[in-house]
C-alpha cells in the first residue's frame, strides 16, 4: 500500500499529552481536540509538542475557541521559536463531519495541516493512532468534498527521551503503577539482568537450531558471529594491566572525594565552634 | 573553564502566588478521579523528614516534557527552567504538569515573565489542567546547581508556598543511561536564616547549620494513569529501535574528568573563602589585643594621674577608636561546601557504577 504525502514522526510527549488532556476533559464532552506543533521537513513532519483547545460539540454545530489557540501558540512560540502549527488532533475513532469544519479552521493557520486521531476510548481494543491529510475530491464545479488520506506514522524519540521512556515502561508492570528512581549500582545490576535475559533468549534459539527443531537462518548466524567476535581478544596479561589501572584510577578518585568530604565536614565543625 | 555559573543564569525571581487559597481547596475536591490516587500504604522511604512533603509523585508526562525541553532548547551550557504544576495530597506532592520558561535573551528586555506565567496558567485552567504552582525545575551542568540564585529562588517559592520543591534534571547523567531527577527543598533552619538575612558567622552558629542540612532531598516516585499505561504498551509494540545500553558503556572517563575539574574549581573557591575568614578572625583577635592594651594603658595613666593628684583622663569611647572589622558573610562558603559535597557524591556514584562495569568486563574476558 503506497502512501502519498510526508511521513509523520511523533514524539511520545505528544501522545502522553493527548491522553492526559483526554482524561481531563469537561463533563459531557466525548472527545478533545487540540493543536499540534512541530517542524516540517521536505519529506517528513515531526510533531514535537501539542496543547489542547477547548471546544464545544453538539449534534449540528461545533465551536472552537480559536482565540485561545492563537494565544497558546504565541506563548509556546516564546519558548521554542522553531515550532510551528502543523495540524491538529482529536481523540476518538472516526472522522466526523465536524472534523471537516475544524480542519478548515486549521487550514487557515497552516498550509496543508495534518490531522491526527488517537483512539483513547479503545474502541477496537487498541489505541489506534492515525494521521491524515485532506485532499479534495469529487467533481470540480459541482459537488466537491474533502477526503482524508492516511499517512504513515512513525515514532521517534531523542536518546534521553528513550531513557525516560524506559523508566516509564517499567511503571506499567508494578501493581500500583508506580516506580521509584533507583540508585547507582542497582541500575548497573538491572542493565546486566536485561542483557542476561536477551542472552538466554538467544541461547534458547541456538539450542533449538542445534537440535534441529528450527531451521538455521544464515543472517542470524552472521549476527551471532559478530556478537561473539565483538569481545576483543587481548592477551590475559594486557587485559589484567588495563583493568587494574582503571580500577586503581577509580579507587583513587573515590578516596580523594571521601577525603574532600571529610575535610569540608571538619571545616564546618571548626567554624561552628 | 567555569561551567557551573553560566553568565545568563537568570532565576525565576518574579514569582507570584497562586490565584487564591479558596481556589486551591475547590480544585482539590473537584479533581477528576480518573487519574487515580495511589494506595495510601505507599510509605515514604526517608521517614525522618519533618517537612510537609514526604514524597513527590510525578506523572510520566512531566518527565517527558522536561527531557524534551532540555533537548530542544538547552544545547549550550545554559540552564533551562520551567514551572511545575500540581497539587498536594496528604503528605505527597503530586506533580501533574509543567510548562517551560523561555530563555532570557538580551534583546528581549521588555519581556514580562509574570505576564507569561499568568497567561499560561489562565489558559491551562481552561482545559482543566491543574494550574497550581508547586515548584519549579532546572537543568544542571554536571551537578553544579548549588548557587545563590537557586537558593534565592527556592526561598521565595517556599516562602509563598510551603510545599514547593525544585526538581533538578541532570541531562548528561541521563544520557549515560539512567534518568537523573532529584527533588530538593530548603530545610526549615535554612528558611529561618534566609528570612533574617543574617549571614554572619554568629548568625549561622546560632542556627548551627552545616552544609549537610541546607537542602533536603525528597524521594520521587513516578506514576502513570491507566490510559498512559495503555499508551506505553502500544509504543512498546510499535517502536523498532533496538535497546542501546548506554548504561554499560565503559568509556566514560570524559565525564569523570569534567566532574573532577569542576570539583577542583570549587575547592579553590572554598580555599579563598577560608583564607578570607582566617584573615578576618586574625584581624579580630589582633584588634581585641589592641583594645586590651589601650584599656590597660589608660588605667595605668589614670592611676598615675591620681597618684599625682590630677584629674583622670576621660574615658573615651573605645568602640569608636577600634572599629570591628566586617565579618565576611558565610553563606557563600556554605553554598560552596554544599556544592563540593554534591560533586563528591556524584563522583562516588559514578565510580561505583564503573567499578561494577569493569568487573563485568573482566568476567566476560575471562571466558575467552
Coordinates of N, CA, C and O in Angstrom, one line a residue, chain A residues 68-127:
Chain A
X68 N -8.1 31.3 22.0 CA -7.3 30.6 22.9 C -6.2 29.9 22.2 O -5.0 29.9 22.6
X69 N -6.5 29.3 21.0 CA -5.5 28.6 20.3 C -4.4 29.5 19.9 O -3.2 29.2 20.0
X70 N -4.8 30.7 19.4 CA -3.8 31.6 19.0 C -2.9 32.1 20.2 O -1.7 32.1 20.1
X71 N -3.5 32.4 21.3 CA -2.8 32.8 22.5 C -1.8 31.7 22.9 O -0.6 32.0 23.1
X72 N -2.2 30.5 23.0 CA -1.4 29.4 23.4 C -0.2 29.3 22.5 O 0.9 29.1 22.9
X73 N -0.5 29.4 21.2 CA 0.6 29.3 20.2 C 1.6 30.3 20.4 O 2.8 30.1 20.4
X74 N 1.2 31.6 20.7 CA 2.1 32.7 20.9 C 3.0 32.3 22.1 O 4.2 32.5 22.1
X75 N 2.4 31.9 23.2 CA 3.2 31.6 24.4 C 4.2 30.5 24.1 O 5.3 30.6 24.5
X76 N 3.7 29.4 23.4 CA 4.7 28.4 23.1 C 5.8 28.8 22.2 O 6.9 28.4 22.3
X77 N 5.4 29.7 21.3 CA 6.5 30.2 20.4 C 7.6 30.9 21.1 O 8.7 30.9 20.7
X78 N 7.3 31.5 22.3 CA 8.3 32.2 23.0 C 9.4 31.2 23.5 O 10.5 31.6 23.6
X79 N 8.9 30.1 23.9 CA 9.8 29.1 24.4 C 10.6 28.4 23.3 O 11.8 28.3 23.4
X80 N 9.9 27.9 22.3 CA 10.6 27.3 21.2 C 10.2 27.9 19.9 O 9.2 27.6 19.4
X81 N 11.0 28.8 19.5 CA 10.6 29.6 18.3 C 10.6 28.8 17.0 O 10.1 29.3 16.0
X82 N 11.1 27.6 17.0 CA 11.2 26.8 15.8 C 9.9 26.0 15.6 O 9.8 25.4 14.5
X83 N 9.1 25.9 16.5 CA 7.9 25.1 16.3 C 6.8 25.9 15.7 O 6.5 27.0 16.0
X84 N 6.1 25.3 14.7 CA 5.0 25.9 14.0 C 3.8 25.0 14.1 O 3.9 23.8 14.4
X85 N 2.6 25.6 13.8 CA 1.4 24.8 13.8 C 1.5 23.9 12.6 O 1.6 24.4 11.5
X86 N 1.3 22.6 12.8 CA 1.4 21.8 11.6 C 0.1 21.0 11.5 O -0.1 20.2 10.5
X87 N -0.8 21.2 12.4 CA -2.1 20.4 12.3 C -2.8 20.4 13.6 O -2.6 21.2 14.5
X88 N -3.7 19.4 13.7 CA -4.5 19.3 14.9 C -4.8 17.9 15.2 O -4.6 17.0 14.3
X89 N -5.2 17.6 16.4 CA -5.5 16.2 16.8 C -6.9 16.1 17.4 O -7.5 17.1 17.8
X90 N -7.4 14.9 17.4 CA -8.7 14.7 18.0 C -8.7 13.3 18.6 O -8.1 12.4 18.0
X91 N -9.3 13.1 19.7 CA -9.4 11.8 20.3 C -10.7 11.2 19.7 O -11.7 11.8 19.4
X92 N -10.7 9.9 19.6 CA -11.9 9.3 19.1 C -11.5 8.4 17.9 O -10.5 8.6 17.3
X93 N -12.4 7.6 17.5 CA -12.1 6.6 16.5 C -12.3 7.1 15.1 O -11.5 6.9 14.2
X94 N -13.4 7.8 14.8 CA -13.8 8.1 13.5 C -13.5 9.5 13.1 O -13.2 10.4 14.0
X95 N -13.7 9.8 11.9 CA -13.6 11.2 11.5 C -15.1 11.7 11.2 O -15.8 11.1 10.4
X96 N -15.5 12.7 11.9 CA -16.9 13.1 11.7 C -17.0 14.3 10.8 O -16.0 14.8 10.4
X97 N -18.2 14.7 10.5 CA -18.3 15.9 9.7 C -17.7 17.1 10.4 O -17.2 18.1 9.7
X98 N -17.9 17.1 11.7 CA -17.3 18.3 12.4 C -15.8 18.4 12.1 O -15.3 19.5 12.1
X99 N -15.2 17.2 12.0 CA -13.7 17.2 11.8 C -13.4 18.1 10.5 O -12.4 18.8 10.5
X100 N -14.3 17.9 9.5 CA -14.0 18.7 8.3 C -14.0 20.2 8.6 O -13.1 20.9 8.1
X101 N -15.0 20.6 9.4 CA -15.1 22.0 9.7 C -13.8 22.5 10.4 O -13.2 23.5 10.1
X102 N -13.5 21.7 11.4 CA -12.3 22.1 12.2 C -11.1 22.1 11.4 O -10.2 22.9 11.5
X103 N -11.0 21.1 10.4 CA -9.9 21.1 9.6 C -9.8 22.3 8.7 O -8.7 22.8 8.5
X104 N -10.9 22.8 8.4 CA -10.9 24.1 7.6 C -10.3 25.2 8.4 O -9.5 26.0 7.9
X105 N -10.7 25.3 9.7 CA -10.2 26.3 10.6 C -8.7 26.3 10.5 O -8.0 27.3 10.4
X106 N -8.2 25.1 10.7 CA -6.7 24.9 10.8 C -6.0 25.1 9.5 O -4.8 25.5 9.4
X107 N -6.8 25.0 8.4 CA -6.1 25.2 7.1 C -5.7 26.7 7.0 O -4.8 27.1 6.2
X108 N -6.5 27.5 7.7 CA -6.1 28.9 7.7 C -4.8 29.2 8.4 O -4.1 30.2 8.1
X109 N -4.5 28.4 9.4 CA -3.3 28.6 10.2 C -2.1 28.0 9.6 O -1.0 28.6 9.6
X110 N -2.2 26.9 9.0 CA -1.0 26.2 8.5 C -1.3 25.7 7.1 O -2.5 25.4 6.7
X111 N -0.3 25.6 6.3 CA -0.5 25.1 4.9 C -0.6 23.6 5.0 O 0.3 22.9 5.6
X112 N -1.7 23.0 4.5 CA -1.8 21.6 4.5 C -1.7 20.9 5.8 O -0.7 20.2 6.1
X113 N -2.6 21.2 6.7 CA -2.4 20.7 8.0 C -2.7 19.2 8.1 O -3.4 18.6 7.2
X114 N -2.1 18.5 9.0 CA -2.3 17.1 9.2 C -3.3 16.9 10.4 O -3.4 17.8 11.2
X115 N -4.0 15.8 10.3 CA -5.0 15.6 11.3 C -4.6 14.2 12.0 O -4.4 13.3 11.3
X116 N -4.6 14.2 13.3 CA -4.1 13.0 14.0 C -5.3 12.5 14.8 O -6.0 13.3 15.5
X117 N -5.6 11.3 14.7 CA -6.6 10.7 15.6 C -6.0 9.7 16.5 O -5.2 8.9 16.1
X118 N -6.4 9.8 17.8 CA -5.9 8.9 18.8 C -7.1 8.3 19.4 O -8.0 9.0 20.0
X119 N -7.2 7.0 19.4 CA -8.4 6.4 19.9 C -8.2 6.1 21.3 O -7.8 5.0 21.7
X120 N -8.6 7.0 22.2 CA -8.4 6.9 23.6 C -9.5 6.1 24.2 O -9.4 5.6 25.3
X121 N -10.6 5.9 23.6 CA -11.7 5.1 24.1 C -11.5 3.6 23.8 O -12.3 2.8 24.2
X122 N -10.4 3.4 23.1 CA -10.0 2.0 22.8 C -11.2 1.2 22.2 O -11.5 0.1 22.7
X123 N -11.8 1.8 21.2 CA -13.0 1.1 20.7 C -12.6 -0.2 20.0 O -13.4 -1.1 20.0
X124 N -11.5 -0.3 19.4 CA -11.1 -1.5 18.7 C -10.2 -2.3 19.5 O -9.4 -3.1 19.0
X125 N -10.1 -2.1 20.8 CA -9.2 -2.9 21.6 C -7.8 -2.4 21.6 O -7.0 -2.8 22.5
X126 N -7.5 -1.5 20.7 CA -6.1 -1.0 20.7 C -6.2 0.5 20.6 O -7.3 1.0 20.2
X127 N -5.2 1.2 21.0 CA -5.2 2.6 20.8 C -4.7 3.0 19.4 O -3.5 3.1 19.2

